[in-house]
PDB file of C-alpha atoms in Angstrom:
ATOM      1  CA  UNK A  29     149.919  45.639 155.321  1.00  0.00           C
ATOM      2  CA  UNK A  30     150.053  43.673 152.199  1.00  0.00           C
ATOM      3  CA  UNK A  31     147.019  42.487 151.120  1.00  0.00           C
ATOM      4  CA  UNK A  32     147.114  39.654 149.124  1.00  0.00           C
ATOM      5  CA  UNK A  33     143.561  39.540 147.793  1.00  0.00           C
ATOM      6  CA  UNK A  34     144.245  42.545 145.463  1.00  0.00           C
ATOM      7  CA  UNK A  35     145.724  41.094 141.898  1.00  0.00           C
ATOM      8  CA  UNK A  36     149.121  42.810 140.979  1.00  0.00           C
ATOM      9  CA  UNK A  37     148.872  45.334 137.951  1.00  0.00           C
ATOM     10  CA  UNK A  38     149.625  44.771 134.931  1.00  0.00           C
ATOM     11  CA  UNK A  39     153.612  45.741 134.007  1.00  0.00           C
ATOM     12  CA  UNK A  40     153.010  46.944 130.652  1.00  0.00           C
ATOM     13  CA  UNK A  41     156.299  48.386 128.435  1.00  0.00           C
ATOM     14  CA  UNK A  42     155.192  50.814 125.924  1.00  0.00           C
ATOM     15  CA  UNK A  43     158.200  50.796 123.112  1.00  0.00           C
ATOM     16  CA  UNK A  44     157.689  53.336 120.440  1.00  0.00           C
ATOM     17  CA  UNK A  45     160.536  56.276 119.490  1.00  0.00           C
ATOM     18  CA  UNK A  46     157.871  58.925 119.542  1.00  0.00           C
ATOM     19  CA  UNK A  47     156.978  61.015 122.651  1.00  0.00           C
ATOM     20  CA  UNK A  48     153.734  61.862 120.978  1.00  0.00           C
ATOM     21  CA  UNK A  49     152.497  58.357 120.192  1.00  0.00           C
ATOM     22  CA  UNK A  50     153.584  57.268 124.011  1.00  0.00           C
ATOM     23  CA  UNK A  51     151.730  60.066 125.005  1.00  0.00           C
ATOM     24  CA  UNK A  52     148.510  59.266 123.572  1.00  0.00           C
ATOM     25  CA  UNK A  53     149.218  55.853 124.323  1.00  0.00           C
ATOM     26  CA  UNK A  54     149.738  56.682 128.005  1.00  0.00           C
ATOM     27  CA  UNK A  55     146.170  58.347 127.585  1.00  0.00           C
ATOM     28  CA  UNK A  56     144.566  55.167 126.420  1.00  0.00           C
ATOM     29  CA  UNK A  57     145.886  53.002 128.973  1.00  0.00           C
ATOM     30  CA  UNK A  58     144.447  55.312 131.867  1.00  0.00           C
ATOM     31  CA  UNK A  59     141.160  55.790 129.944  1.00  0.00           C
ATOM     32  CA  UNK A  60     141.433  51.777 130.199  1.00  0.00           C
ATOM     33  CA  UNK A  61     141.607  52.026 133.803  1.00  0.00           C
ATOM     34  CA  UNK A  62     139.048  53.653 134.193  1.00  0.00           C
ATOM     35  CA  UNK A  63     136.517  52.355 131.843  1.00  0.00           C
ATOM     36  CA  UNK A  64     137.207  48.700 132.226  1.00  0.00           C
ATOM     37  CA  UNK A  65     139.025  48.577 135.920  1.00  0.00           C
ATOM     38  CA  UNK A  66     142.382  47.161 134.782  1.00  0.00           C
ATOM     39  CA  UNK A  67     145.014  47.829 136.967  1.00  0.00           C
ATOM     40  CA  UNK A  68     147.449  48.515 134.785  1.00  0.00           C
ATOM     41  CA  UNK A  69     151.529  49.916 135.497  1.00  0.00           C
ATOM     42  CA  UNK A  70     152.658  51.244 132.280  1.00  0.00           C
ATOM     43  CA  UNK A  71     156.298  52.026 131.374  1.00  0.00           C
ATOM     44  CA  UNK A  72     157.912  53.547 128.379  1.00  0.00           C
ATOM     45  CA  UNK A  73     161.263  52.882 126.705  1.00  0.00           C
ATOM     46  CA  UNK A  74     162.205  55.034 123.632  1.00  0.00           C
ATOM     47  CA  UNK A  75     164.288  52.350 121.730  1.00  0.00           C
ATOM     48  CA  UNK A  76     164.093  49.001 120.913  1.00  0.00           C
ATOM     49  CA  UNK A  77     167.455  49.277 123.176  1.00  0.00           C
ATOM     50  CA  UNK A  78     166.497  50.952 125.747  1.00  0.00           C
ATOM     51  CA  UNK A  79     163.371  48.255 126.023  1.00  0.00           C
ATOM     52  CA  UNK A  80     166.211  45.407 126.079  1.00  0.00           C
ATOM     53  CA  UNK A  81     167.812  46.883 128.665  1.00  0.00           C
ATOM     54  CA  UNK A  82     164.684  47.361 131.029  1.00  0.00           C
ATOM     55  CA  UNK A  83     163.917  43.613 130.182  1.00  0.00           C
ATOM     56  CA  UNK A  84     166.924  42.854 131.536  1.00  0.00           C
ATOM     57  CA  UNK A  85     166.413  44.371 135.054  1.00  0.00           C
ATOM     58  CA  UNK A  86     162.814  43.734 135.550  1.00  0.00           C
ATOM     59  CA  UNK A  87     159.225  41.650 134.415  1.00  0.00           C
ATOM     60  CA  UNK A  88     156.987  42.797 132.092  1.00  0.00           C
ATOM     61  CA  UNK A  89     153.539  40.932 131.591  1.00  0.00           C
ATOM     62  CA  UNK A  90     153.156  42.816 128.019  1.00  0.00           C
ATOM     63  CA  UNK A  91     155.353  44.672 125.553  1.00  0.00           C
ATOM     64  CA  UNK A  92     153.604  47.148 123.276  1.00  0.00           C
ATOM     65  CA  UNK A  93     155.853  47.150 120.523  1.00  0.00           C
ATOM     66  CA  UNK A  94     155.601  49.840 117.635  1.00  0.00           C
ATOM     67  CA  UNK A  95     157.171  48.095 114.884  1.00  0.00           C
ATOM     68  CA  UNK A  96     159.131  51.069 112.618  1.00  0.00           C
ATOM     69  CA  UNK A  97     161.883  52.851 114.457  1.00  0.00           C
ATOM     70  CA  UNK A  98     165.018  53.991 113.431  1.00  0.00           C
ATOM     71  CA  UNK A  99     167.481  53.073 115.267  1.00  0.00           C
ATOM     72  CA  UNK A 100     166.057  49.446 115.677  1.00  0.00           C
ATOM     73  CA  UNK A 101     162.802  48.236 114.002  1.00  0.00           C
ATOM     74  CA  UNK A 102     160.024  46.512 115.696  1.00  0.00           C
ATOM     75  CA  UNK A 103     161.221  43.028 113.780  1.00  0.00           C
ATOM     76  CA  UNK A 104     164.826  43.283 114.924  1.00  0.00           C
ATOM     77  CA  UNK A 105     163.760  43.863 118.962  1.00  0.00           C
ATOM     78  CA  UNK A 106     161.351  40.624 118.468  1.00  0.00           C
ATOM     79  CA  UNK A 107     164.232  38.833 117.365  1.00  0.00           C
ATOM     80  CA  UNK A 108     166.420  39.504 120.105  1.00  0.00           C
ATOM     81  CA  UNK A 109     163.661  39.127 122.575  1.00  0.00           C
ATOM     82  CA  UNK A 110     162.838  35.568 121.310  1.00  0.00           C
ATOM     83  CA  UNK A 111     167.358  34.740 121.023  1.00  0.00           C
ATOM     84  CA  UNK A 112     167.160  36.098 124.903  1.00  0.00           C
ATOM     85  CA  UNK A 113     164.260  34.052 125.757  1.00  0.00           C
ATOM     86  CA  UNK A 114     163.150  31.119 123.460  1.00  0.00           C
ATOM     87  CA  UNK A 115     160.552  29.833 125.848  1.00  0.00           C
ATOM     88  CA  UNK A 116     157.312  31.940 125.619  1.00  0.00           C
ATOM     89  CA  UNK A 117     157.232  31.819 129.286  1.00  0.00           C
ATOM     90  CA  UNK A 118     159.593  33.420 130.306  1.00  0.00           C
ATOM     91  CA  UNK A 119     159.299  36.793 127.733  1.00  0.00           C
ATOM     92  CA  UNK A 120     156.285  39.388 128.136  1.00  0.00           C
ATOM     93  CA  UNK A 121     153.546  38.761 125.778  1.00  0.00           C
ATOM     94  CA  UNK A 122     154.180  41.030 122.294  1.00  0.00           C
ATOM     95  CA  UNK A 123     151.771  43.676 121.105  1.00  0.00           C
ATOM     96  CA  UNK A 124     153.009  44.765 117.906  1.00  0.00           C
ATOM     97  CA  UNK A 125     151.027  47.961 116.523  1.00  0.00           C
ATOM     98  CA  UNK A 126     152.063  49.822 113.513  1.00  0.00           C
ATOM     99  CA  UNK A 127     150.400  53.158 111.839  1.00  0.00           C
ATOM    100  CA  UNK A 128     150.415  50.574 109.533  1.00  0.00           C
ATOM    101  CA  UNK A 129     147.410  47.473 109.296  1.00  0.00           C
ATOM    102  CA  UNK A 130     147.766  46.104 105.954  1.00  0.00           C
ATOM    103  CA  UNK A 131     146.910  42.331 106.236  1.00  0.00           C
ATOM    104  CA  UNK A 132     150.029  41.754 105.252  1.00  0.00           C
ATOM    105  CA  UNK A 133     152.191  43.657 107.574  1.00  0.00           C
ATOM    106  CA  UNK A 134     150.108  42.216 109.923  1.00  0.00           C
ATOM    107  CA  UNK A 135     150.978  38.447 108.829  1.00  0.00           C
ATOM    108  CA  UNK A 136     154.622  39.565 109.179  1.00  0.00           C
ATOM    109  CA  UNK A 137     154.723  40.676 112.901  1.00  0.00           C
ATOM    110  CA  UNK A 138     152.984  37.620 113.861  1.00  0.00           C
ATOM    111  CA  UNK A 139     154.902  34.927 111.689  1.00  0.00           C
ATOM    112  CA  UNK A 140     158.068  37.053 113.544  1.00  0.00           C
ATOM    113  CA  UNK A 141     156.902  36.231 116.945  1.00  0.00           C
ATOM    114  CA  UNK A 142     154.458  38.852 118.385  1.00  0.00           C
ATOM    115  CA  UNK A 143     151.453  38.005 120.124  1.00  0.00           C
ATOM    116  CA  UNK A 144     148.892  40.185 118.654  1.00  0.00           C
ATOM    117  CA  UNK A 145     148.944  43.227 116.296  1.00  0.00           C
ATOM    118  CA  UNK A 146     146.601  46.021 116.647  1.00  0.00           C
ATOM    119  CA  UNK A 147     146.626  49.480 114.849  1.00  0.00           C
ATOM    120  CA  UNK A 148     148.781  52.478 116.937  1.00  0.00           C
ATOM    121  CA  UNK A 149     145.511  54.354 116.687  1.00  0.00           C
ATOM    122  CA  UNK A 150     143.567  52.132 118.713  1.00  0.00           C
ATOM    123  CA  UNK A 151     140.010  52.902 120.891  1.00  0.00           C
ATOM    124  CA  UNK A 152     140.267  51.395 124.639  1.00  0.00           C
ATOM    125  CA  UNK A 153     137.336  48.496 123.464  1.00  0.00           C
ATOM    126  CA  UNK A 154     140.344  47.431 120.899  1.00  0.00           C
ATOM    127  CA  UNK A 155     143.302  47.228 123.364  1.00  0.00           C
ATOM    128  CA  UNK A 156     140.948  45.793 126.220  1.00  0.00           C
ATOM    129  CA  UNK A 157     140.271  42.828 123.502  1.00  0.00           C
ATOM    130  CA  UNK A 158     143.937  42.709 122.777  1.00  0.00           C
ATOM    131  CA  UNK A 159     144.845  41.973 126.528  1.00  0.00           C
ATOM    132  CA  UNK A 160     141.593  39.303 126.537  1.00  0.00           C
ATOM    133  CA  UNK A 161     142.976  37.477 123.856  1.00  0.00           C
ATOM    134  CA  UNK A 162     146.759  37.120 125.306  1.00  0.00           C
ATOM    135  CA  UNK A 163     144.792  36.377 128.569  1.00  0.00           C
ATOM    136  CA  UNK A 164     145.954  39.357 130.254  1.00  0.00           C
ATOM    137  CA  UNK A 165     142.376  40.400 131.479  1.00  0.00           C
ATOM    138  CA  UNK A 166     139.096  38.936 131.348  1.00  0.00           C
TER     139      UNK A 166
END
């Protein structure tokens, strides 16, 4: 029986081209779990392609977005995410992280449309803030 008390998890999509980095990633979010009793359903994609193309057969709440792949950067999936859907509402909220967190390259994934930015190296205290402040967890 379906019990509607219990919140849904979480659909997170983890978008990063390297099977290490979604790995450790993957780590994080179940160390998040159980530290901080998130309920969290994580999914990976590869490519900023392959993300697209999950986005268009299902809902994500959050996108963690790693911002410098090859075969389509971080900037050019934001853009086609906000040409799909130009109302905030109906688009997963954008965590862009980047090996790099220069101020600057920080300033530049937000002014391009992501939500947040945190480092790709972060602790589960930084990526528990990071859903707080989209409003994604209390």
């Amino acid at each position: 029986m379906f019990d509607s008390s219990q919140p849904s998890p979480l659909r997170v999509l983890l978008v990063d081209d390297s099977p290490r980095d979604r790995l450790l990633f993957e780590c994080l979010a179940e160390d998040l779990q159980a530290e901080h009793q998130i309920d969290l359903d994580c999914h990976s994609a590869g490519s900023g392609l392959r993300a697209l193309e999950m986005l268009g057969s299902q809902r994500y709440d959050l996108m963690v977005l790693d911002q410098r792949m090859p075969e389509m950067s971080g900037s050019e999936v934001m853009a086609e995410l906000l040409r799909r859907y130009p109302s905030r509402a109906d688009r997963p909220r954008v965590l862009a992280y980047s090996s790099c967190d220069l101020p600057e390259f920080r300033r530049k994934c937000l002014d391009e449309g992501a939500d947040s930015f945190r480092p790709k190296y972060m602790q589960t205290a930084e990526l528990n803030a990071a859903l707080r402040e989209l409003g994604l967890a209390q």
